[in-house]
């Protein structure tokens, strides 16, 4: 099955402000092209305190999931602080692919960024 | 020949809105630097339904193709829904390189993102 | 020496329009951390015509060069067409690192994208 | 431990202008998921002069650090010039992960870009 078991995203940041009624947010976009459901664990790292997690979710076989990191319901009830640098690691029991994206609406126009995470 | 046979993009999303007369869109940018035409297949993944595809296209030798994912004519007649998280896999019979980009014009200014896809 | 000899960028595009007196442009950003000058060759690929190049430049040891792709003087006199999808390959006789970036100023605000190229 | 010892970012640039009271800036985002503190060294490369550095910092075990490259205090007192193309290399005695991001506020709206650095 294609993909990796471990993925890492150093640049996490949920902007404090929003506009257009669209909250500034980040998403961890997961893809499981295999035939088995994936058990996926997120751990969140900070600059000046111990990591939070792991929180666990199931990513079904042949499905994508765009996990909203500003939505506590999407990540096991964990409320990530806004305006605070963080990072995260994703561990999966079957190979998956992870891409990280941010939408910042704070300055009255949208700006997006994305990168495939670092996997191994 | 340089490149890979399998490529994966977890973060696909066609924004609902547009401005400036320029539709918000995504492109799967393909590059075949080899001497043989490539037979390329796309499969599209969703959060809550089975995958669509594969759809097939030919990428000629020594050519690039910027495949517009909001244009059904470019992807075998398949109409991807807007405002719906998706992902995709690209399979090629000869090695190619794939980069994924989005242009979101919905908030009255442009914002772009891009990443080389995950290949193996 | 760290780096790769071959790099590929599928998504090249020079927007037709600009604003703020800042031309919309792309840059192929090269880094040579080694002790030998690098002989670097660019080849440009299109959707519907044969490739252009190679054009050659020297990237000195322990230097970066941000090669402006909208500037014919920077790429051996070659004038890349605007509003035309293209792609490019970079070949170097010593290992280097390549990152591709675009600045689009056409809609009255700036938008940037970047990715490390695909190397092997 | 996951990660790499050597990372490279060819496209560094600190825009001259800013708006909204938010300085245009770049960040080298570091993640150390291991159990040992990392000794991290930055070297900065330019187009037409010798490299600067290395400057050294400690990245604690199980921590992230978003190193602001426009802030001399964050990088050993080194003042990187604005409006000047540069690049950088990061070396660590234990494996880490590095992602590079820019926020450009100069045109009256924000634009972001990011990429995982090239590691080996």
CSV table of C-alpha atoms in Angstrom, one decimal:
chain,number,residue,atom,x,y,z
A,1,UNK,CA,0.0,0.0,0.0
A,2,UNK,CA,1.4,3.5,-0.8
A,3,UNK,CA,2.1,6.1,1.8
A,4,UNK,CA,3.9,6.3,5.1
A,5,UNK,CA,3.2,5.5,8.7
A,6,UNK,CA,4.7,8.7,10.2
A,7,UNK,CA,4.1,12.3,9.1
A,8,UNK,CA,5.3,15.6,10.6
A,9,UNK,CA,4.2,19.3,10.2
A,10,UNK,CA,6.4,21.9,11.9
A,11,UNK,CA,4.4,25.0,11.0
A,12,UNK,CA,1.0,25.0,12.7
A,13,UNK,CA,-0.7,28.3,13.6
A,14,UNK,CA,-4.3,29.3,14.0
A,15,UNK,CA,-4.6,33.0,13.4
A,16,UNK,CA,-6.4,35.0,16.0
A,17,UNK,CA,-8.6,36.9,13.6
A,18,UNK,CA,-11.0,36.2,10.8
A,19,UNK,CA,-13.2,38.0,8.3
A,20,UNK,CA,-16.0,37.4,5.7
A,21,UNK,CA,-17.7,35.1,8.2
A,22,UNK,CA,-15.0,32.5,7.4
A,23,UNK,CA,-12.8,31.5,10.3
A,24,UNK,CA,-9.1,31.4,9.8
A,25,UNK,CA,-8.2,27.7,10.1
A,26,UNK,CA,-5.9,24.9,9.3
A,27,UNK,CA,-6.6,21.4,8.0
A,28,UNK,CA,-4.6,18.2,8.2
A,29,UNK,CA,-5.7,16.5,4.9
A,30,UNK,CA,-5.4,12.7,5.1
A,31,UNK,CA,-5.7,10.1,2.3
A,32,UNK,CA,-6.1,6.4,2.7
A,33,UNK,CA,-6.1,4.7,-0.7
A,34,UNK,CA,-5.7,1.2,0.8
A,35,UNK,CA,-8.3,-1.5,1.6
A,36,UNK,CA,-8.0,-1.3,5.4
A,37,UNK,CA,-9.3,1.4,7.7
A,38,UNK,CA,-6.5,3.4,9.3
A,39,UNK,CA,-6.2,4.1,13.0
A,40,UNK,CA,-4.6,7.6,13.0
A,41,UNK,CA,-3.1,9.4,16.1
A,42,UNK,CA,-2.3,13.1,16.3
A,43,UNK,CA,0.2,14.5,18.8
A,44,UNK,CA,0.6,18.3,19.1
A,45,UNK,CA,3.8,20.1,20.0
A,46,UNK,CA,4.4,23.5,21.4
A,47,UNK,CA,7.2,25.9,22.1
A,48,UNK,CA,7.1,26.1,25.8
A,49,UNK,CA,5.0,23.2,27.2
A,50,UNK,CA,4.7,19.4,26.9
A,51,UNK,CA,2.9,17.8,23.9
A,52,UNK,CA,-0.8,17.2,23.9
A,53,UNK,CA,-2.4,13.9,22.8
A,54,UNK,CA,-2.3,11.5,21.2
A,55,UNK,CA,-5.9,11.8,20.0
A,56,UNK,CA,-7.1,9.1,17.8
A,57,UNK,CA,-9.5,8.9,14.8
A,58,UNK,CA,-10.4,6.3,12.2
A,59,UNK,CA,-9.8,7.1,8.5
A,60,UNK,CA,-11.8,4.6,6.5
A,61,UNK,CA,-10.4,2.7,3.5
A,62,UNK,CA,-10.5,4.5,0.2
A,63,UNK,CA,-11.4,7.8,1.8
A,64,UNK,CA,-10.0,11.2,2.4
A,65,UNK,CA,-10.6,13.3,5.6
A,66,UNK,CA,-9.8,17.0,5.8
A,67,UNK,CA,-9.4,17.3,9.6
A,68,UNK,CA,-10.2,20.9,10.8
A,69,UNK,CA,-7.6,21.7,13.5
A,70,UNK,CA,-9.6,24.6,14.8
A,71,UNK,CA,-12.6,22.3,15.5
A,72,UNK,CA,-12.3,20.5,18.8
A,73,UNK,CA,-14.9,18.0,17.8
A,74,UNK,CA,-12.7,16.9,14.9
A,75,UNK,CA,-9.7,16.2,17.1
A,76,UNK,CA,-11.0,14.4,20.1
A,77,UNK,CA,-12.2,17.4,22.0
A,78,UNK,CA,-8.8,19.0,22.1
A,79,UNK,CA,-9.0,22.8,21.8
A,80,UNK,CA,-5.8,24.2,20.2
A,81,UNK,CA,-5.0,27.7,21.2
A,82,UNK,CA,-5.2,30.4,18.6
A,83,UNK,CA,-2.2,32.8,17.9
A,84,UNK,CA,0.1,30.2,19.3
A,85,UNK,CA,2.9,28.4,17.3
A,86,UNK,CA,2.5,24.7,17.3
A,87,UNK,CA,3.4,21.6,15.3
A,88,UNK,CA,2.1,18.1,15.0
A,89,UNK,CA,2.9,14.5,14.3
A,90,UNK,CA,0.5,12.0,12.7
A,91,UNK,CA,1.0,8.2,13.2
A,92,UNK,CA,-1.0,5.6,11.3
A,93,UNK,CA,-1.1,1.8,11.6
A,94,UNK,CA,-1.4,1.5,7.8
A,95,UNK,CA,0.3,3.8,5.2
A,96,UNK,CA,-1.5,7.1,4.5
A,97,UNK,CA,-0.6,10.5,2.9
A,98,UNK,CA,-0.8,13.8,4.8
A,99,UNK,CA,-0.9,17.4,3.5
A,100,UNK,CA,-1.2,20.5,5.7
A,101,UNK,CA,-3.0,23.7,4.7
A,102,UNK,CA,-3.9,27.0,6.2
A,103,UNK,CA,-6.5,29.6,5.3
A,104,UNK,CA,-5.9,33.0,6.9
A,105,UNK,CA,-8.8,35.4,6.4
A,106,UNK,CA,-7.7,37.9,9.1
A,107,UNK,CA,-6.6,40.8,6.8
A,108,UNK,CA,-9.9,41.1,4.9
A,109,UNK,CA,-8.8,38.9,2.0
A,110,UNK,CA,-8.0,35.2,1.9
A,111,UNK,CA,-4.5,33.7,1.8
A,112,UNK,CA,-3.8,30.0,1.5
A,113,UNK,CA,-0.7,27.9,2.0
A,114,UNK,CA,-0.1,24.2,1.7
A,115,UNK,CA,2.6,21.5,1.7
A,116,UNK,CA,2.8,17.8,1.7
A,117,UNK,CA,4.0,16.9,5.2
A,118,UNK,CA,7.4,15.3,5.9
A,119,UNK,CA,6.8,11.5,5.9
A,120,UNK,CA,8.9,8.5,6.8
B,1,UNK,CA,13.6,8.1,-16.9
B,2,UNK,CA,13.1,10.5,-13.9
B,3,UNK,CA,9.8,10.7,-12.0
B,4,UNK,CA,7.5,8.3,-10.2
B,5,UNK,CA,4.6,6.0,-11.3
B,6,UNK,CA,2.3,6.9,-8.4
B,7,UNK,CA,1.3,10.3,-7.0
B,8,UNK,CA,-1.1,11.4,-4.3
B,9,UNK,CA,-2.8,14.7,-3.4
B,10,UNK,CA,-4.8,14.7,-0.1
B,11,UNK,CA,-6.0,18.3,-0.2
B,12,UNK,CA,-8.4,18.9,-3.1
B,13,UNK,CA,-11.1,21.5,-2.9
B,14,UNK,CA,-12.9,23.6,-5.5
B,15,UNK,CA,-14.2,26.8,-3.8
B,16,UNK,CA,-17.9,27.5,-4.3
B,17,UNK,CA,-17.4,31.2,-5.2
B,18,UNK,CA,-15.3,33.2,-7.7
B,19,UNK,CA,-14.6,36.8,-8.6
B,20,UNK,CA,-12.9,39.0,-11.3
B,21,UNK,CA,-14.5,36.7,-13.9
B,22,UNK,CA,-11.8,34.1,-13.0
B,23,UNK,CA,-13.2,30.9,-11.7
B,24,UNK,CA,-11.7,29.5,-8.5
B,25,UNK,CA,-10.0,26.3,-9.6
B,26,UNK,CA,-7.3,23.6,-9.1
B,27,UNK,CA,-4.9,22.1,-11.5
B,28,UNK,CA,-3.0,18.8,-11.5
B,29,UNK,CA,0.2,19.8,-13.3
B,30,UNK,CA,1.9,16.9,-15.0
B,31,UNK,CA,5.4,16.7,-16.5
B,32,UNK,CA,6.7,13.9,-18.8
B,33,UNK,CA,10.3,14.6,-19.7
B,34,UNK,CA,10.7,11.1,-21.2
B,35,UNK,CA,10.6,9.8,-24.8
B,36,UNK,CA,7.4,7.8,-24.4
B,37,UNK,CA,3.9,9.0,-24.1
B,38,UNK,CA,2.4,8.4,-20.7
B,39,UNK,CA,-1.0,6.8,-20.0
B,40,UNK,CA,-2.2,8.6,-16.9
B,41,UNK,CA,-5.1,7.6,-14.7
B,42,UNK,CA,-6.8,9.8,-12.1
B,43,UNK,CA,-8.9,8.4,-9.2
B,44,UNK,CA,-10.8,10.8,-7.0
B,45,UNK,CA,-11.5,10.1,-3.3
B,46,UNK,CA,-14.1,11.7,-1.0
B,47,UNK,CA,-15.0,11.8,2.7
B,48,UNK,CA,-18.3,9.9,2.6
B,49,UNK,CA,-18.7,8.1,-0.6
B,50,UNK,CA,-16.8,5.6,-2.8
B,51,UNK,CA,-14.0,6.8,-5.2
B,52,UNK,CA,-14.7,8.0,-8.7
B,53,UNK,CA,-12.7,6.9,-11.7
B,54,UNK,CA,-10.3,6.0,-12.9
B,55,UNK,CA,-10.4,8.4,-15.8
B,56,UNK,CA,-7.6,8.2,-18.3
B,57,UNK,CA,-5.6,10.7,-20.4
B,58,UNK,CA,-2.5,10.6,-22.5
B,59,UNK,CA,0.4,12.9,-21.6
B,60,UNK,CA,2.7,13.1,-24.6
B,61,UNK,CA,6.5,12.6,-24.4
B,62,UNK,CA,8.4,15.9,-23.6
B,63,UNK,CA,5.3,17.7,-22.7
B,64,UNK,CA,3.6,19.3,-19.6
B,65,UNK,CA,-0.2,19.3,-19.1
B,66,UNK,CA,-1.9,21.5,-16.5
B,67,UNK,CA,-5.1,19.5,-16.0
B,68,UNK,CA,-8.0,21.8,-14.8
B,69,UNK,CA,-9.9,19.8,-12.2
B,70,UNK,CA,-12.9,22.1,-12.5
B,71,UNK,CA,-13.3,21.3,-16.2
B,72,UNK,CA,-15.2,18.1,-16.8
B,73,UNK,CA,-13.9,18.1,-20.4
B,74,UNK,CA,-10.3,17.8,-19.1
B,75,UNK,CA,-11.0,14.8,-16.9
B,76,UNK,CA,-13.1,12.4,-18.9
B,77,UNK,CA,-16.4,14.1,-18.4
B,78,UNK,CA,-16.3,13.8,-14.6
B,79,UNK,CA,-17.8,16.8,-12.8
B,80,UNK,CA,-16.2,17.2,-9.4
B,81,UNK,CA,-18.5,18.9,-6.9
B,82,UNK,CA,-17.6,22.3,-5.6
B,83,UNK,CA,-17.3,23.1,-1.9
B,84,UNK,CA,-16.6,19.4,-1.2
B,85,UNK,CA,-13.3,18.1,0.3
B,86,UNK,CA,-11.7,15.5,-2.0
B,87,UNK,CA,-8.3,14.0,-2.8
B,88,UNK,CA,-6.8,12.2,-5.8
B,89,UNK,CA,-4.3,9.6,-6.9
B,90,UNK,CA,-2.5,9.7,-10.3
B,91,UNK,CA,-1.0,6.5,-11.8
B,92,UNK,CA,1.2,6.5,-14.9
B,93,UNK,CA,2.7,3.7,-16.9
B,94,UNK,CA,5.9,5.7,-17.3
B,95,UNK,CA,7.5,8.0,-14.7
B,96,UNK,CA,6.1,11.5,-14.5
B,97,UNK,CA,6.2,14.4,-12.0
B,98,UNK,CA,3.0,15.9,-10.4
B,99,UNK,CA,2.4,19.2,-8.7
B,100,UNK,CA,-1.0,20.4,-7.3
B,101,UNK,CA,-2.1,24.0,-7.2
B,102,UNK,CA,-5.2,26.0,-6.3
B,103,UNK,CA,-6.4,29.5,-7.2
B,104,UNK,CA,-9.1,30.8,-5.0
B,105,UNK,CA,-10.7,34.0,-6.2
B,106,UNK,CA,-13.7,33.9,-3.9
B,107,UNK,CA,-12.9,36.7,-1.5
B,108,UNK,CA,-12.3,39.5,-4.1
B,109,UNK,CA,-8.5,38.9,-4.4
B,110,UNK,CA,-6.5,36.0,-5.6
B,111,UNK,CA,-4.8,33.5,-3.4
B,112,UNK,CA,-2.7,30.6,-4.7
B,113,UNK,CA,-1.2,27.5,-3.1
B,114,UNK,CA,1.0,24.7,-4.5
B,115,UNK,CA,2.9,21.6,-3.5
B,116,UNK,CA,4.7,18.9,-5.3
B,117,UNK,CA,2.5,15.8,-4.7
B,118,UNK,CA,3.6,12.8,-2.7
B,119,UNK,CA,5.2,10.3,-5.1
B,120,UNK,CA,6.4,6.7,-4.9
C,1,UNK,CA,27.8,17.3,-1.0
C,2,UNK,CA,24.1,17.6,-0.2
C,3,UNK,CA,21.5,18.1,-2.9
C,4,UNK,CA,20.5,16.4,-6.2
C,5,UNK,CA,21.6,16.6,-9.8
C,6,UNK,CA,18.1,16.7,-11.4
C,7,UNK,CA,15.1,18.8,-10.4
C,8,UNK,CA,11.6,19.2,-11.9
C,9,UNK,CA,8.9,21.8,-11.7
C,10,UNK,CA,5.6,20.9,-13.4
C,11,UNK,CA,3.6,24.1,-12.6
C,12,UNK,CA,5.2,27.1,-14.3
C,13,UNK,CA,3.0,30.1,-15.3
C,14,UNK,CA,3.7,33.7,-15.8
C,15,UNK,CA,0.4,35.7,-15.3
C,16,UNK,CA,-0.5,38.1,-18.0
C,17,UNK,CA,-1.3,41.0,-15.7
C,18,UNK,CA,0.4,42.9,-12.9
C,19,UNK,CA,-0.3,45.7,-10.4
C,20,UNK,CA,1.5,48.0,-7.9
C,21,UNK,CA,4.3,48.4,-10.4
C,22,UNK,CA,5.5,44.9,-9.4
C,23,UNK,CA,5.5,42.5,-12.3
C,24,UNK,CA,3.9,39.1,-11.7
C,25,UNK,CA,6.8,36.6,-11.9
C,26,UNK,CA,8.3,33.3,-11.0
C,27,UNK,CA,11.7,32.5,-9.6
C,28,UNK,CA,13.7,29.3,-9.7
C,29,UNK,CA,15.7,29.6,-6.5
C,30,UNK,CA,18.9,27.6,-6.5
C,31,UNK,CA,21.3,26.8,-3.6
C,32,UNK,CA,24.8,25.5,-4.0
C,33,UNK,CA,26.3,24.8,-0.5
C,34,UNK,CA,29.3,22.9,-2.0
C,35,UNK,CA,32.8,24.0,-2.7
C,36,UNK,CA,32.6,23.8,-6.5
C,37,UNK,CA,30.8,26.0,-8.9
C,38,UNK,CA,27.8,24.4,-10.5
C,39,UNK,CA,27.1,24.3,-14.2
C,40,UNK,CA,23.3,24.4,-14.3
C,41,UNK,CA,21.0,23.8,-17.4
C,42,UNK,CA,17.4,24.7,-17.7
C,43,UNK,CA,15.0,23.0,-20.2
C,44,UNK,CA,11.4,24.4,-20.6
C,45,UNK,CA,8.5,22.2,-21.5
C,46,UNK,CA,5.1,23.2,-23.0
C,47,UNK,CA,1.7,21.7,-23.6
C,48,UNK,CA,1.7,21.8,-27.4
C,49,UNK,CA,5.2,22.4,-28.7
C,50,UNK,CA,8.7,21.0,-28.3
C,51,UNK,CA,10.9,21.9,-25.4
C,52,UNK,CA,13.1,25.0,-25.4
C,53,UNK,CA,16.7,25.0,-24.2
C,54,UNK,CA,18.8,23.9,-22.6
C,55,UNK,CA,20.1,27.3,-21.4
C,56,UNK,CA,23.1,27.2,-19.1
C,57,UNK,CA,24.3,29.3,-16.2
C,58,UNK,CA,26.9,29.1,-13.5
C,59,UNK,CA,25.9,29.0,-9.9
C,60,UNK,CA,29.0,29.7,-7.8
C,61,UNK,CA,30.1,27.6,-4.8
C,62,UNK,CA,28.4,28.7,-1.5
C,63,UNK,CA,25.9,30.9,-3.2
C,64,UNK,CA,22.2,31.1,-3.9
C,65,UNK,CA,20.7,32.5,-7.1
C,66,UNK,CA,17.0,33.4,-7.4
C,67,UNK,CA,16.6,33.1,-11.2
C,68,UNK,CA,13.8,35.3,-12.5
C,69,UNK,CA,12.0,33.4,-15.1
C,70,UNK,CA,10.2,36.5,-16.5
C,71,UNK,CA,13.6,38.0,-17.3
C,72,UNK,CA,15.1,36.9,-20.6
C,73,UNK,CA,18.5,38.2,-19.5
C,74,UNK,CA,18.5,35.8,-16.5
C,75,UNK,CA,17.9,32.7,-18.7
C,76,UNK,CA,20.1,33.0,-21.7
C,77,UNK,CA,18.0,35.4,-23.7
C,78,UNK,CA,15.0,33.0,-23.7
C,79,UNK,CA,11.7,34.9,-23.5
C,80,UNK,CA,9.1,32.7,-21.9
C,81,UNK,CA,5.5,33.5,-23.0
C,82,UNK,CA,3.1,34.9,-20.4
C,83,UNK,CA,-0.3,33.3,-19.8
C,84,UNK,CA,1.0,30.0,-21.1
C,85,UNK,CA,1.3,26.8,-19.0
C,86,UNK,CA,4.9,25.5,-18.9
C,87,UNK,CA,7.2,23.3,-16.8
C,88,UNK,CA,10.9,23.0,-16.4
C,89,UNK,CA,13.8,20.7,-15.6
C,90,UNK,CA,17.1,21.8,-14.0
C,91,UNK,CA,20.2,19.7,-14.4
C,92,UNK,CA,23.4,20.4,-12.5
C,93,UNK,CA,26.9,18.8,-12.7
C,94,UNK,CA,27.2,19.1,-8.9
C,95,UNK,CA,24.4,18.6,-6.3
C,96,UNK,CA,22.2,21.6,-5.7
C,97,UNK,CA,18.8,22.3,-4.2
C,98,UNK,CA,15.9,24.0,-6.1
C,99,UNK,CA,12.7,25.7,-4.9
C,100,UNK,CA,10.1,27.2,-7.2
C,101,UNK,CA,8.0,30.3,-6.3
C,102,UNK,CA,5.4,32.6,-8.0
C,103,UNK,CA,4.3,36.1,-7.1
C,104,UNK,CA,1.0,37.0,-8.8
C,105,UNK,CA,0.1,40.7,-8.5
C,106,UNK,CA,-2.6,40.7,-11.1
C,107,UNK,CA,-5.7,41.1,-9.0
C,108,UNK,CA,-4.6,44.2,-7.1
C,109,UNK,CA,-3.1,42.3,-4.1
C,110,UNK,CA,-0.2,39.9,-3.9
C,111,UNK,CA,-0.4,36.2,-3.7
C,112,UNK,CA,2.6,33.9,-3.4
C,113,UNK,CA,3.1,30.2,-3.7
C,114,UNK,CA,6.2,28.0,-3.3
C,115,UNK,CA,7.4,24.4,-3.2
C,116,UNK,CA,10.6,22.6,-3.1
C,117,UNK,CA,11.0,21.0,-6.6
C,118,UNK,CA,11.0,17.3,-7.2
C,119,UNK,CA,14.6,16.1,-7.1
C,120,UNK,CA,16.4,12.9,-7.9
D,1,UNK,CA,14.2,9.1,15.8
D,2,UNK,CA,12.4,10.5,12.8
D,3,UNK,CA,13.7,13.5,10.8
D,4,UNK,CA,16.9,14.5,9.1
D,5,UNK,CA,20.2,16.1,10.2
D,6,UNK,CA,20.5,18.5,7.2
D,7,UNK,CA,17.8,20.8,5.7
D,8,UNK,CA,18.0,23.4,3.0
D,9,UNK,CA,15.8,26.4,2.0
D,10,UNK,CA,16.7,28.1,-1.3
D,11,UNK,CA,14.0,30.8,-1.3
D,12,UNK,CA,14.6,33.2,1.5
D,13,UNK,CA,13.4,36.8,1.2
D,14,UNK,CA,12.3,39.4,3.7
D,15,UNK,CA,10.1,41.9,1.9
D,16,UNK,CA,11.0,45.6,2.4
D,17,UNK,CA,7.5,46.8,3.2
D,18,UNK,CA,4.7,45.9,5.6
D,19,UNK,CA,1.1,46.9,6.4
D,20,UNK,CA,-1.6,46.4,9.1
D,21,UNK,CA,1.1,46.9,11.7
D,22,UNK,CA,2.3,43.3,11.0
D,23,UNK,CA,5.8,43.1,9.7
D,24,UNK,CA,6.4,41.0,6.6
D,25,UNK,CA,8.5,38.1,7.8
D,26,UNK,CA,9.8,34.5,7.4
D,27,UNK,CA,9.9,31.7,9.9
D,28,UNK,CA,12.0,28.6,10.0
D,29,UNK,CA,9.7,26.2,11.8
D,30,UNK,CA,11.6,23.4,13.6
D,31,UNK,CA,10.2,20.2,15.2
D,32,UNK,CA,12.0,17.9,17.5
D,33,UNK,CA,9.9,14.9,18.5
D,34,UNK,CA,12.8,13.1,20.0
D,35,UNK,CA,13.9,12.7,23.6
D,36,UNK,CA,17.1,14.7,23.3
D,37,UNK,CA,17.6,18.4,22.9
D,38,UNK,CA,18.9,19.4,19.5
D,39,UNK,CA,21.9,21.6,18.8
D,40,UNK,CA,20.8,23.4,15.6
D,41,UNK,CA,23.0,25.6,13.4
D,42,UNK,CA,21.9,28.0,10.7
D,43,UNK,CA,24.1,29.2,7.8
D,44,UNK,CA,22.8,31.9,5.5
D,45,UNK,CA,23.8,32.1,1.8
D,46,UNK,CA,23.6,35.1,-0.6
D,47,UNK,CA,23.9,35.8,-4.3
D,48,UNK,CA,27.0,38.0,-4.2
D,49,UNK,CA,28.8,37.6,-0.9
D,50,UNK,CA,30.1,34.9,1.4
D,51,UNK,CA,27.8,33.0,3.8
D,52,UNK,CA,27.0,34.2,7.3
D,53,UNK,CA,27.1,32.0,10.3
D,54,UNK,CA,26.8,29.5,11.6
D,55,UNK,CA,24.6,30.7,14.4
D,56,UNK,CA,23.5,28.1,17.0
D,57,UNK,CA,20.4,27.5,19.0
D,58,UNK,CA,19.0,24.8,21.2
D,59,UNK,CA,15.7,23.1,20.3
D,60,UNK,CA,14.5,21.2,23.3
D,61,UNK,CA,13.2,17.6,23.1
D,62,UNK,CA,9.5,17.3,22.3
D,63,UNK,CA,9.2,21.0,21.3
D,64,UNK,CA,8.7,23.1,18.2
D,65,UNK,CA,10.3,26.4,17.6
D,66,UNK,CA,9.1,28.9,14.9
D,67,UNK,CA,12.3,30.9,14.4
D,68,UNK,CA,11.5,34.4,13.1
D,69,UNK,CA,14.2,35.2,10.6
D,70,UNK,CA,13.5,39.0,10.7
D,71,UNK,CA,14.3,39.0,14.4
D,72,UNK,CA,18.0,39.3,15.1
D,73,UNK,CA,17.4,38.2,18.7
D,74,UNK,CA,16.1,34.9,17.4
D,75,UNK,CA,19.1,34.1,15.3
D,76,UNK,CA,22.2,34.9,17.4
D,77,UNK,CA,22.1,38.7,16.8
D,78,UNK,CA,22.4,38.3,13.0
D,79,UNK,CA,20.5,41.0,11.1
D,80,UNK,CA,19.4,39.6,7.7
D,81,UNK,CA,19.0,42.4,5.1
D,82,UNK,CA,15.5,43.1,3.8
D,83,UNK,CA,14.7,43.0,0.0
D,84,UNK,CA,17.7,40.7,-0.6
D,85,UNK,CA,17.5,37.2,-1.9
D,86,UNK,CA,19.1,34.7,0.4
D,87,UNK,CA,18.9,31.0,1.3
D,88,UNK,CA,19.8,28.9,4.4
D,89,UNK,CA,21.0,25.6,5.6
D,90,UNK,CA,20.0,24.0,9.0
D,91,UNK,CA,22.2,21.4,10.6
D,92,UNK,CA,21.2,19.5,13.7
D,93,UNK,CA,23.0,16.9,15.8
D,94,UNK,CA,19.8,14.9,16.2
D,95,UNK,CA,17.1,14.4,13.6
D,96,UNK,CA,14.6,17.2,13.3
D,97,UNK,CA,12.0,18.4,10.7
D,98,UNK,CA,12.1,21.9,9.1
D,99,UNK,CA,9.4,23.8,7.3
D,100,UNK,CA,9.9,27.3,5.8
D,101,UNK,CA,7.1,30.0,5.6
D,102,UNK,CA,6.8,33.6,4.5
D,103,UNK,CA,4.1,36.2,5.4
D,104,UNK,CA,4.2,39.2,3.0
D,105,UNK,CA,1.9,42.0,4.2
D,106,UNK,CA,3.4,44.7,1.9
D,107,UNK,CA,0.5,45.1,-0.6
D,108,UNK,CA,-2.2,45.8,1.9
D,109,UNK,CA,-3.4,42.2,2.2
D,110,UNK,CA,-1.7,39.2,3.6
D,111,UNK,CA,-0.1,36.5,1.4
D,112,UNK,CA,1.5,33.3,2.8
D,113,UNK,CA,3.6,30.6,1.4
D,114,UNK,CA,5.2,27.5,2.9
D,115,UNK,CA,7.1,24.3,2.0
D,116,UNK,CA,8.7,21.5,3.9
D,117,UNK,CA,12.5,22.1,3.4
D,118,UNK,CA,14.7,19.8,1.4
D,119,UNK,CA,16.2,17.3,3.9
D,120,UNK,CA,18.9,14.6,3.8
